[in-house]
XYZ file of N, CA, C and O in Angstrom:
724
model
N -49.801 53.265 -36.476
C -50.767 54.290 -36.829
C -50.785 54.423 -38.320
O -49.766 54.556 -38.970
N -51.952 54.315 -38.883
C -52.094 54.453 -40.324
C -52.749 55.762 -40.604
O -53.754 56.170 -40.017
N -52.147 56.567 -41.515
C -52.722 57.895 -41.799
C -53.327 57.845 -43.215
O -52.952 57.083 -44.081
N -54.271 58.732 -43.429
C -55.040 58.776 -44.688
C -54.356 59.740 -45.698
O -54.408 60.939 -45.519
N -53.672 59.143 -46.656
C -53.100 59.950 -47.804
C -52.028 60.908 -47.389
O -51.764 61.864 -48.048
N -51.376 60.715 -46.250
C -50.269 61.597 -45.844
C -50.727 62.874 -45.278
O -49.905 63.795 -45.005
N -52.045 63.055 -44.959
C -52.491 64.361 -44.383
C -52.519 64.318 -42.936
O -52.822 65.344 -42.286
N -52.277 63.243 -42.262
C -52.172 63.203 -40.816
C -53.462 62.883 -40.089
O -53.607 63.134 -38.909
N -54.443 62.328 -40.752
C -55.700 61.933 -40.118
C -55.624 60.473 -39.717
O -55.469 59.611 -40.572
N -55.656 60.210 -38.443
C -55.537 58.816 -37.951
C -56.779 58.044 -38.297
O -57.917 58.473 -38.024
N -56.639 56.868 -38.865
C -57.775 56.039 -39.212
C -57.926 54.890 -38.177
O -59.076 54.596 -37.780
N -56.801 54.261 -37.796
C -56.895 53.224 -36.803
C -55.500 52.953 -36.242
O -54.486 53.277 -36.822
N -55.491 52.350 -35.102
C -54.221 52.060 -34.419
C -53.840 50.638 -34.755
O -54.637 49.686 -34.623
N -52.591 50.455 -35.077
C -52.099 49.102 -35.423
C -51.077 48.676 -34.373
O -50.146 49.377 -34.123
N -51.262 47.537 -33.796
C -50.319 46.936 -32.860
C -49.949 45.570 -33.427
O -50.824 44.734 -33.629
N -48.659 45.322 -33.623
C -48.259 44.064 -34.164
C -46.740 44.000 -34.301
O -46.039 44.808 -33.691
N -46.256 43.063 -35.033
C -44.770 42.899 -35.196
C -44.248 43.512 -36.468
O -43.015 43.717 -36.583
N -45.029 43.773 -37.447
C -44.606 44.327 -38.716
C -45.441 45.556 -39.075
O -46.668 45.616 -38.815
N -44.769 46.549 -39.694
C -45.488 47.748 -40.188
C -44.902 48.063 -41.549
O -43.681 48.313 -41.663
N -45.745 48.082 -42.552
C -45.253 48.440 -43.884
C -45.896 49.803 -44.223
O -47.122 49.980 -44.110
N -45.079 50.773 -44.623
C -45.573 52.091 -45.000
C -45.327 52.230 -46.511
O -44.155 52.131 -46.937
N -46.399 52.383 -47.244
C -46.225 52.449 -48.699
C -46.152 53.872 -49.268
O -45.838 54.040 -50.427
N -46.405 54.827 -48.454
C -46.321 56.257 -48.928
C -45.284 56.972 -48.116
O -44.107 56.716 -48.224
N -45.638 57.857 -47.265
C -44.672 58.677 -46.500
C -44.880 58.459 -45.008
O -45.953 58.194 -44.559
N -43.746 58.545 -44.299
C -43.831 58.492 -42.834
C -43.066 59.716 -42.314
O -41.864 59.847 -42.617
N -43.752 60.523 -41.574
C -43.106 61.728 -41.007
C -43.218 61.612 -39.535
O -44.337 61.560 -38.948
N -42.052 61.556 -38.884
C -42.029 61.408 -37.434
C -41.469 62.724 -36.846
O -40.349 63.123 -37.185
N -42.208 63.381 -36.021
C -41.751 64.564 -35.277
C -41.313 64.119 -33.892
O -42.047 63.443 -33.223
N -40.116 64.497 -33.515
C -39.608 64.099 -32.234
C -38.592 62.990 -32.352
O -38.020 62.781 -33.437
N -38.351 62.258 -31.309
C -37.312 61.231 -31.261
C -37.946 59.880 -31.435
O -38.970 59.571 -30.819
N -37.356 59.024 -32.267
C -37.807 57.694 -32.455
C -36.654 56.756 -32.155
O -35.581 56.872 -32.675
N -36.905 55.776 -31.282
C -35.886 54.844 -30.905
C -36.208 53.526 -31.592
O -37.155 52.819 -31.325
N -35.340 53.162 -32.558
C -35.479 51.926 -33.352
C -34.290 51.018 -33.072
O -33.189 51.467 -33.108
N -34.560 49.769 -32.798
C -33.451 48.831 -32.549
C -32.714 48.429 -33.807
O -31.480 48.409 -33.852
N -33.424 48.177 -34.877
C -32.855 47.789 -36.155
C -33.647 48.420 -37.267
O -34.874 48.458 -37.238
N -32.921 49.100 -38.192
C -33.591 49.713 -39.354
C -32.957 49.137 -40.608
O -31.753 49.167 -40.764
N -33.772 48.626 -41.491
C -33.341 48.075 -42.763
C -33.980 48.930 -43.821
O -35.176 48.895 -44.048
N -33.134 49.731 -44.567
C -33.648 50.627 -45.516
C -33.146 50.200 -46.894
O -31.945 50.043 -47.139
N -34.081 49.921 -47.771
C -33.720 49.440 -49.160
C -33.452 50.576 -50.084
O -32.794 50.353 -51.120
N -33.903 51.812 -49.853
C -33.662 52.884 -50.749
C -32.717 53.925 -50.151
O -31.963 53.631 -49.237
N -32.701 55.083 -50.713
C -31.846 56.146 -50.310
C -32.342 56.827 -48.993
O -33.568 56.767 -48.711
N -31.463 57.371 -48.230
C -31.793 58.084 -47.040
C -31.304 59.525 -47.224
O -30.119 59.731 -47.555
N -32.156 60.494 -47.024
C -31.779 61.923 -47.149
C -31.950 62.534 -45.777
O -33.085 62.668 -45.271
N -30.871 62.964 -45.130
C -30.958 63.620 -43.841
C -30.653 65.066 -44.011
O -29.634 65.459 -44.540
N -31.552 65.900 -43.483
C -31.409 67.343 -43.629
C -30.662 67.915 -42.498
O -30.466 69.173 -42.431
N -30.172 67.136 -41.597
C -29.441 67.613 -40.410
C -28.328 66.604 -40.118
O -28.030 65.749 -40.862
N -27.717 66.720 -38.956
C -26.574 65.917 -38.552
C -27.056 64.515 -38.180
O -28.002 64.321 -37.447
N -26.381 63.500 -38.711
C -26.593 62.122 -38.278
C -25.590 61.735 -37.225
O -24.352 61.948 -37.441
N -26.032 61.332 -36.088
C -25.144 60.937 -35.023
C -25.114 59.424 -34.864
O -26.137 58.802 -34.687
N -23.886 58.841 -35.047
C -23.715 57.451 -34.900
C -22.806 57.247 -33.678
O -21.672 57.670 -33.655
N -23.318 56.654 -32.609
C -22.551 56.437 -31.439
C -21.818 55.125 -31.383
O -20.964 54.931 -30.534
N -22.150 54.240 -32.310
C -21.503 52.945 -32.439
C -20.624 52.961 -33.664
O -20.229 53.983 -34.164
N -20.334 51.816 -34.157
C -19.489 51.663 -35.385
C -20.414 51.752 -36.604
O -21.439 51.060 -36.625
N -19.993 52.533 -37.566
C -20.702 52.612 -38.849
C -19.980 51.739 -39.824
O -18.829 51.966 -40.170
N -20.660 50.696 -40.298
C -20.059 49.724 -41.197
C -20.804 49.846 -42.524
O -22.024 49.846 -42.582
N -20.008 49.946 -43.625
C -20.632 49.996 -44.936
C -20.078 48.858 -45.763
O -18.935 48.444 -45.543
N -20.930 48.352 -46.650
C -20.443 47.249 -47.491
C -20.133 47.734 -48.916
O -19.718 46.939 -49.814
N -20.258 49.019 -49.165
C -19.923 49.609 -50.453
C -19.098 50.891 -50.151
O -18.972 51.315 -49.015
N -18.635 51.567 -51.195
C -17.876 52.815 -51.029
C -18.768 53.840 -50.355
O -19.960 53.942 -50.641
N -18.223 54.635 -49.453
C -18.895 55.719 -48.833
C -18.476 57.011 -49.459
O -17.280 57.273 -49.552
N -19.435 57.766 -49.958
C -19.105 59.017 -50.637
C -19.440 60.233 -49.732
O -20.552 60.306 -49.240
N -18.491 61.079 -49.560
C -18.712 62.309 -48.749
C -18.617 63.456 -49.763
O -17.543 63.884 -50.147
N -19.771 64.031 -50.161
C -19.710 65.103 -51.116
C -19.272 66.440 -50.498
O -18.842 67.314 -51.131
N -19.345 66.534 -49.154
C -18.952 67.729 -48.494
C -17.672 67.597 -47.745
O -17.311 68.456 -46.909
N -16.954 66.531 -47.924
C -15.690 66.244 -47.195
C -16.006 65.647 -45.845
O -17.207 65.437 -45.493
N -15.021 65.428 -45.022
C -15.232 64.912 -43.685
C -14.146 65.346 -42.789
O -13.032 65.689 -43.236
N -14.414 65.379 -41.495
C -13.410 65.736 -40.494
C -13.447 64.708 -39.422
O -14.512 64.269 -38.956
N -12.236 64.182 -39.036
C -12.095 63.234 -37.975
C -11.573 63.918 -36.746
O -10.548 64.657 -36.867
N -12.144 63.701 -35.595
C -11.692 64.343 -34.419
C -10.808 63.400 -33.562
O -10.468 63.731 -32.412
N -10.501 62.243 -34.072
C -9.593 61.289 -33.399
C -8.762 60.616 -34.468
O -8.974 60.763 -35.646
N -7.793 59.879 -34.040
C -6.979 59.097 -34.965
C -7.796 58.169 -35.814
O -8.811 57.646 -35.356
N -7.441 58.011 -37.038
C -8.137 57.170 -37.939
C -7.263 56.097 -38.572
O -6.079 56.376 -38.821
N -7.782 54.948 -38.889
C -7.005 53.862 -39.468
C -7.711 53.356 -40.704
O -8.923 53.163 -40.677
N -6.932 53.151 -41.778
C -7.462 52.518 -42.994
C -6.747 51.164 -43.093
O -5.550 51.096 -43.129
N -7.535 50.117 -43.066
C -6.987 48.751 -43.085
C -7.487 48.045 -44.335
O -8.630 48.167 -44.716
N -6.570 47.271 -44.971
C -6.959 46.461 -46.139
C -6.243 45.144 -45.991
O -5.084 45.105 -45.504
N -6.839 44.063 -46.370
C -6.277 42.744 -46.147
C -5.443 42.235 -47.323
O -5.232 41.022 -47.450
N -5.014 43.124 -48.222
C -4.112 42.726 -49.340
C -3.125 43.860 -49.540
O -3.091 44.830 -48.832
N -2.313 43.771 -50.612
C -1.319 44.762 -50.882
C -1.765 45.854 -51.839
O -0.990 46.553 -52.449
N -3.088 46.034 -51.990
C -3.639 47.108 -52.827
C -3.445 48.415 -52.178
O -2.992 48.576 -51.096
N -3.773 49.475 -52.921
C -3.654 50.826 -52.470
C -4.650 51.085 -51.343
O -5.834 50.778 -51.463
N -4.198 51.694 -50.237
C -5.049 51.995 -49.102
C -5.678 53.386 -49.177
O -6.742 53.598 -48.714
N -4.963 54.327 -49.814
C -5.447 55.731 -49.900
C -5.030 56.293 -51.228
O -3.859 56.239 -51.572
N -5.928 56.913 -51.929
C -5.657 57.590 -53.172
C -6.193 58.994 -53.136
O -7.363 59.185 -52.758
N -5.419 59.944 -53.482
C -5.839 61.334 -53.540
C -5.953 61.693 -55.036
O -4.962 61.539 -55.779
N -7.104 62.141 -55.500
C -7.305 62.416 -56.919
C -7.725 63.823 -57.131
O -8.622 64.329 -56.416
N -7.145 64.520 -58.073
C -7.626 65.799 -58.495
C -8.034 65.700 -59.970
O -7.263 65.177 -60.774
N -9.234 66.133 -60.299
C -9.711 66.076 -61.684
C -9.571 67.451 -62.347
O -10.100 67.600 -63.465
N -8.883 68.382 -61.722
C -8.697 69.706 -62.287
C -7.783 69.638 -63.479
O -6.826 68.853 -63.501
N -8.071 70.396 -64.540
C -7.245 70.301 -65.789
C -6.462 71.599 -66.041
O -6.453 72.052 -67.189
N -5.806 72.140 -64.995
C -5.029 73.326 -65.241
C -3.601 73.056 -64.884
O -3.203 71.901 -64.594
N -2.756 74.073 -64.983
C -1.328 73.886 -64.717
C -0.922 74.047 -63.225
O 0.225 73.996 -62.935
N -1.887 74.225 -62.350
C -1.628 74.330 -60.914
C -1.370 72.946 -60.313
O -1.524 71.931 -60.980
N -0.988 72.918 -59.038
C -0.686 71.649 -58.430
C -1.901 70.736 -58.432
O -3.031 71.177 -58.320
N -1.611 69.468 -58.548
C -2.643 68.441 -58.555
C -3.008 68.050 -57.144
O -3.066 68.921 -56.268
N -3.236 66.776 -56.875
C -3.569 66.362 -55.537
C -2.528 66.864 -54.519
O -1.361 66.849 -54.801
N -3.003 67.325 -53.394
C -2.126 67.906 -52.403
C -2.351 67.223 -51.069
O -3.469 67.160 -50.589
N -1.321 66.702 -50.458
C -1.373 66.153 -49.122
C -0.778 67.228 -48.211
O 0.337 67.671 -48.384
N -1.613 67.702 -47.267
C -1.134 68.850 -46.427
C -1.015 68.357 -44.994
O -1.931 67.838 -44.401
N 0.182 68.506 -44.389
C 0.395 68.302 -42.989
C 0.487 69.705 -42.342
O 1.399 70.397 -42.598
N -0.472 69.983 -41.500
C -0.570 71.341 -40.915
C -0.543 71.280 -39.389
O -1.396 70.715 -38.739
N 0.504 71.797 -38.825
C 0.617 71.903 -37.367
C 0.064 73.263 -36.966
O 0.661 74.274 -37.187
N -1.123 73.249 -36.359
C -1.859 74.441 -36.020
C -1.647 74.729 -34.530
O -2.527 74.489 -33.723
N -0.466 75.206 -34.161
C -0.153 75.421 -32.767
C -0.466 76.805 -32.317
O -0.298 77.788 -33.055
N -1.015 76.934 -31.109
C -1.310 78.263 -30.510
C 0.006 78.953 -30.055
O -0.013 80.156 -29.869
N 1.064 78.168 -29.911
C 2.342 78.759 -29.471
C 3.522 78.156 -30.270
O 4.316 77.392 -29.700
N 3.581 78.443 -31.552
C 4.683 77.848 -32.368
C 6.032 78.310 -31.864
O 6.125 79.454 -31.285
N 7.053 77.451 -31.983
C 8.379 77.792 -31.507
C 9.405 77.274 -32.509
O 9.140 76.306 -33.270
N 10.562 77.860 -32.535
C 11.714 77.360 -33.314
C 11.934 75.892 -32.942
O 11.794 75.483 -31.825
N 12.250 75.047 -33.954
C 12.559 73.656 -33.849
C 11.338 72.785 -33.591
O 11.453 71.585 -33.200
N 10.150 73.326 -33.771
C 8.948 72.445 -33.757
C 9.001 71.513 -34.942
O 9.382 71.890 -36.052
N 8.668 70.248 -34.699
C 8.528 69.280 -35.804
C 7.204 69.509 -36.429
O 6.181 69.321 -35.724
N 7.145 69.938 -37.684
C 5.867 70.278 -38.310
C 5.086 69.041 -38.830
O 3.843 69.095 -38.929
N 5.771 68.000 -39.097
C 5.139 66.772 -39.549
C 6.111 65.676 -39.769
O 7.354 65.946 -39.940
N 5.670 64.441 -39.706
C 6.533 63.304 -39.804
C 5.834 62.208 -40.606
O 4.646 61.947 -40.409
N 6.553 61.543 -41.523
C 6.085 60.339 -42.127
C 6.976 59.215 -41.612
O 8.199 59.302 -41.616
N 6.338 58.178 -41.146
C 7.041 57.055 -40.467
C 6.712 55.787 -41.196
O 5.557 55.489 -41.421
N 7.778 55.033 -41.532
C 7.598 53.708 -42.140
C 7.860 52.658 -41.054
O 8.924 52.645 -40.486
N 6.878 51.793 -40.785
C 7.001 50.753 -39.773
C 6.751 49.412 -40.404
O 6.050 49.266 -41.366
N 7.229 48.378 -39.694
C 6.987 47.004 -40.078
C 7.387 46.096 -38.913
O 7.873 46.613 -37.854
N 7.199 44.857 -39.044
C 7.570 43.911 -37.982
C 9.037 43.527 -38.145
O 9.547 43.250 -39.187
N 9.727 43.422 -36.920
C 11.067 42.897 -36.916
C 11.046 41.374 -36.812
O 9.938 40.785 -36.811
N 12.156 40.748 -36.661
C 12.210 39.253 -36.640
C 11.511 38.669 -35.446
O 11.198 37.479 -35.416
N 11.308 39.433 -34.362
C 10.601 38.974 -33.170
C 9.077 39.287 -33.210
O 8.444 39.046 -32.217
N 8.615 39.868 -34.304
C 7.198 40.191 -34.394
C 6.807 41.521 -33.802
O 5.633 41.749 -33.640
N 7.819 42.323 -33.412
C 7.535 43.664 -32.823
C 7.351 44.667 -33.960
O 8.080 44.609 -34.947
N 6.493 45.627 -33.735
C 6.395 46.728 -34.722
C 7.635 47.611 -34.505
O 7.888 48.070 -33.405
N 8.339 47.793 -35.593
C 9.562 48.633 -35.538
C 9.517 49.674 -36.616
O 8.920 49.504 -37.684
N 10.155 50.827 -36.353
C 10.211 51.883 -37.327
C 11.476 51.707 -38.092
O 12.602 51.512 -37.537
N 11.391 51.784 -39.413
C 12.543 51.590 -40.303
C 13.002 52.822 -41.023
O 14.063 52.870 -41.557
N 12.172 53.900 -40.976
C 12.601 55.097 -41.645
C 11.643 56.258 -41.285
O 10.447 56.049 -40.970
N 12.177 57.466 -41.285
C 11.448 58.678 -40.999
C 11.782 59.803 -41.987
O 12.931 59.900 -42.441
N 10.803 60.576 -42.318
C 11.020 61.876 -42.996
C 10.311 62.904 -42.088
O 9.134 62.657 -41.798
N 10.967 63.982 -41.745
C 10.283 64.961 -40.941
C 10.785 66.343 -41.344
O 11.851 66.539 -41.909
N 9.930 67.340 -41.109
C 10.218 68.743 -41.398
C 10.184 69.505 -40.091
O 9.221 69.356 -39.322
N 11.278 70.240 -39.833
C 11.406 71.002 -38.613
C 11.452 72.499 -38.931
O 12.208 72.906 -39.824
N 10.639 73.257 -38.230
C 10.691 74.750 -38.397
C 11.849 75.277 -37.596
O 11.702 75.433 -36.380
N 12.939 75.542 -38.195
C 14.153 75.982 -37.455
C 14.058 77.430 -37.079
O 14.668 77.888 -36.127
N 13.239 78.252 -37.813
C 13.089 79.676 -37.470
C 11.646 80.036 -37.852
O 11.250 79.932 -39.048
N 10.821 80.408 -36.921
C 9.437 80.719 -37.208
C 9.176 82.229 -37.315
O 8.035 82.662 -37.415
N 10.232 83.022 -37.347
C 10.047 84.465 -37.404
C 9.339 84.877 -38.710
O 9.771 84.472 -39.794
N 8.271 85.625 -38.547
C 7.449 85.986 -39.687
C 8.304 86.744 -40.706
O 9.007 87.733 -40.370
N 8.270 86.263 -41.941
C 9.028 86.864 -43.022
C 10.445 86.376 -43.157
O 11.163 86.682 -44.100
N 10.880 85.539 -42.219
C 12.262 84.977 -42.253
C 12.223 83.464 -41.906
O 13.221 82.947 -41.379
N 11.105 82.785 -42.212
C 10.945 81.383 -41.890
C 11.994 80.510 -42.501
O 12.375 80.718 -43.693
N 12.555 79.556 -41.737
C 13.499 78.595 -42.213
C 13.064 77.211 -41.749
O 12.364 77.070 -40.718
N 13.491 76.185 -42.483
C 13.085 74.826 -42.144
C 14.181 73.861 -42.593
O 15.021 74.158 -43.420
N 14.119 72.663 -42.012
C 14.943 71.520 -42.456
C 14.034 70.352 -42.774
O 13.005 70.168 -42.109
N 14.405 69.555 -43.729
C 13.711 68.292 -44.044
C 14.711 67.226 -43.837
O 15.784 67.254 -44.504
N 14.483 66.308 -42.894
C 15.426 65.274 -42.550
C 14.908 63.859 -42.998
O 13.762 63.518 -42.763
N 15.784 63.159 -43.619
C 15.551 61.786 -44.049
C 16.398 60.870 -43.175
O 17.617 61.027 -43.178
N 15.759 59.992 -42.442
C 16.474 59.219 -41.429
C 16.077 57.716 -41.520
O 15.142 57.313 -40.774
N 16.764 56.944 -42.292
C 16.507 55.479 -42.219
C 17.169 54.917 -40.943
O 18.160 55.463 -40.503
N 16.614 53.816 -40.405
C 17.167 53.240 -39.197
C 18.570 52.650 -39.443
O 18.836 52.112 -40.516
N 19.425 52.825 -38.479
C 20.746 52.216 -38.495
C 21.085 51.819 -37.074
O 21.181 52.662 -36.168
N 21.171 50.524 -36.837
C 21.508 49.983 -35.515
C 20.482 50.509 -34.494
O 20.872 50.902 -33.363
N 19.211 50.539 -34.813
C 18.088 50.938 -33.926
C 18.122 52.434 -33.596
O 17.519 52.827 -32.608
N 18.839 53.245 -34.364
C 18.898 54.714 -34.164
C 18.499 55.322 -35.482
O 18.466 54.684 -36.538
N 18.251 56.611 -35.446
C 17.798 57.351 -36.706
C 18.745 58.517 -37.023
O 18.437 59.657 -36.752
N 19.891 58.214 -37.568
C 20.805 59.269 -37.992
C 20.239 60.091 -39.156
O 19.430 59.567 -39.935
N 20.606 61.326 -39.236
C 20.161 62.161 -40.324
C 21.039 61.858 -41.550
O 22.091 62.436 -41.755
N 20.582 60.930 -42.383
C 21.321 60.516 -43.546
C 21.335 61.598 -44.624
O 22.259 61.747 -45.399
N 20.228 62.375 -44.668
C 20.112 63.404 -45.729
C 19.283 64.511 -45.108
O 18.153 64.323 -44.650
N 19.836 65.751 -45.127
C 19.124 66.936 -44.592
C 19.095 67.983 -45.647
O 20.098 68.360 -46.218
N 17.860 68.461 -45.932
C 17.692 69.550 -46.885
C 17.308 70.838 -46.178
O 16.536 70.812 -45.225
N 17.868 71.948 -46.549
C 17.489 73.258 -46.101
C 17.366 74.156 -47.319
O 17.763 73.724 -48.434
N 16.926 75.363 -47.149
C 16.902 76.295 -48.258
C 18.262 76.623 -48.789
O 18.478 77.041 -49.904
N 19.273 76.435 -47.935
C 20.647 76.779 -48.297
C 21.414 75.636 -48.975
O 22.491 75.834 -49.488
N 20.869 74.377 -48.891
C 21.592 73.261 -49.504
C 21.225 71.976 -48.814
O 20.290 71.832 -48.078
N 22.147 70.993 -49.067
C 21.887 69.628 -48.591
C 23.098 69.094 -47.888
O 24.247 69.460 -48.204
N 22.882 68.253 -46.883
C 23.991 67.635 -46.149
C 23.731 66.112 -46.159
O 22.606 65.681 -45.888
N 24.793 65.363 -46.467
C 24.649 63.942 -46.491
C 25.368 63.299 -45.317
O 26.501 63.704 -44.987
N 24.788 62.311 -44.669
C 25.393 61.502 -43.678
C 26.041 62.300 -42.523
O 27.057 61.919 -42.021
N 25.388 63.322 -42.068
C 25.916 64.189 -40.976
C 26.017 63.399 -39.672
O 26.946 63.591 -38.896
N 25.103 62.457 -39.362
C 25.116 61.729 -38.119
C 25.568 60.282 -38.304
O 25.901 59.624 -37.355
N 25.650 59.793 -39.494
C 25.990 58.370 -39.740
C 27.363 58.045 -39.242
O 27.603 57.026 -38.585
N 28.316 58.892 -39.522
C 29.710 58.646 -39.074
C 29.789 58.497 -37.557
O 30.532 57.749 -37.025
N 29.013 59.294 -36.819
C 29.032 59.256 -35.357
C 28.564 57.907 -34.842
O 29.104 57.414 -33.874
N 27.590 57.295 -35.504
C 27.069 56.034 -35.056
C 27.948 54.853 -35.411
O 28.035 53.873 -34.661
N 28.645 54.951 -36.552
C 29.510 53.856 -36.945
C 30.885 53.869 -36.286
O 31.624 52.950 -36.348
N 31.203 55.036 -35.646
C 32.400 55.225 -34.874
C 33.614 54.811 -35.556
O 34.615 54.435 -35.221
């Protein structure tokens, strides 16, 4: 359909394999397109729904942030940095912040609030965990919160608490002696 000067007056019907629009195209309703090749910018005033895989060949910029509702993976085929958090603020407050937030409807004492896990392949090609850091909420009482931060490198396929931090102090090798018997 070719329109006259963008005012919506139909001049003639075009049926063929190619359509070039040199001015504006305004589609009201749903349009089902098998392949779209866009050479310029795309401005969407509402939500874009992608039900397949979205592949980009350049950096993707999210000016409003993003939220993932499922697990996400960042993969790179070399030893370069996979994730960088940058703050351009120039004040004396904290810079980039990585926040692990357990948003439980029923928090309880001894909940593990977050864990960082280091994994790699063992000699048989299995993915193995080689070290953990985790924070446990030992007391969730409002106004009297307590926590532990445990550092646990693997030892004989177990994870002894090699270093435990609390607000009261630090403990070294509390479980290591038990494993080495």
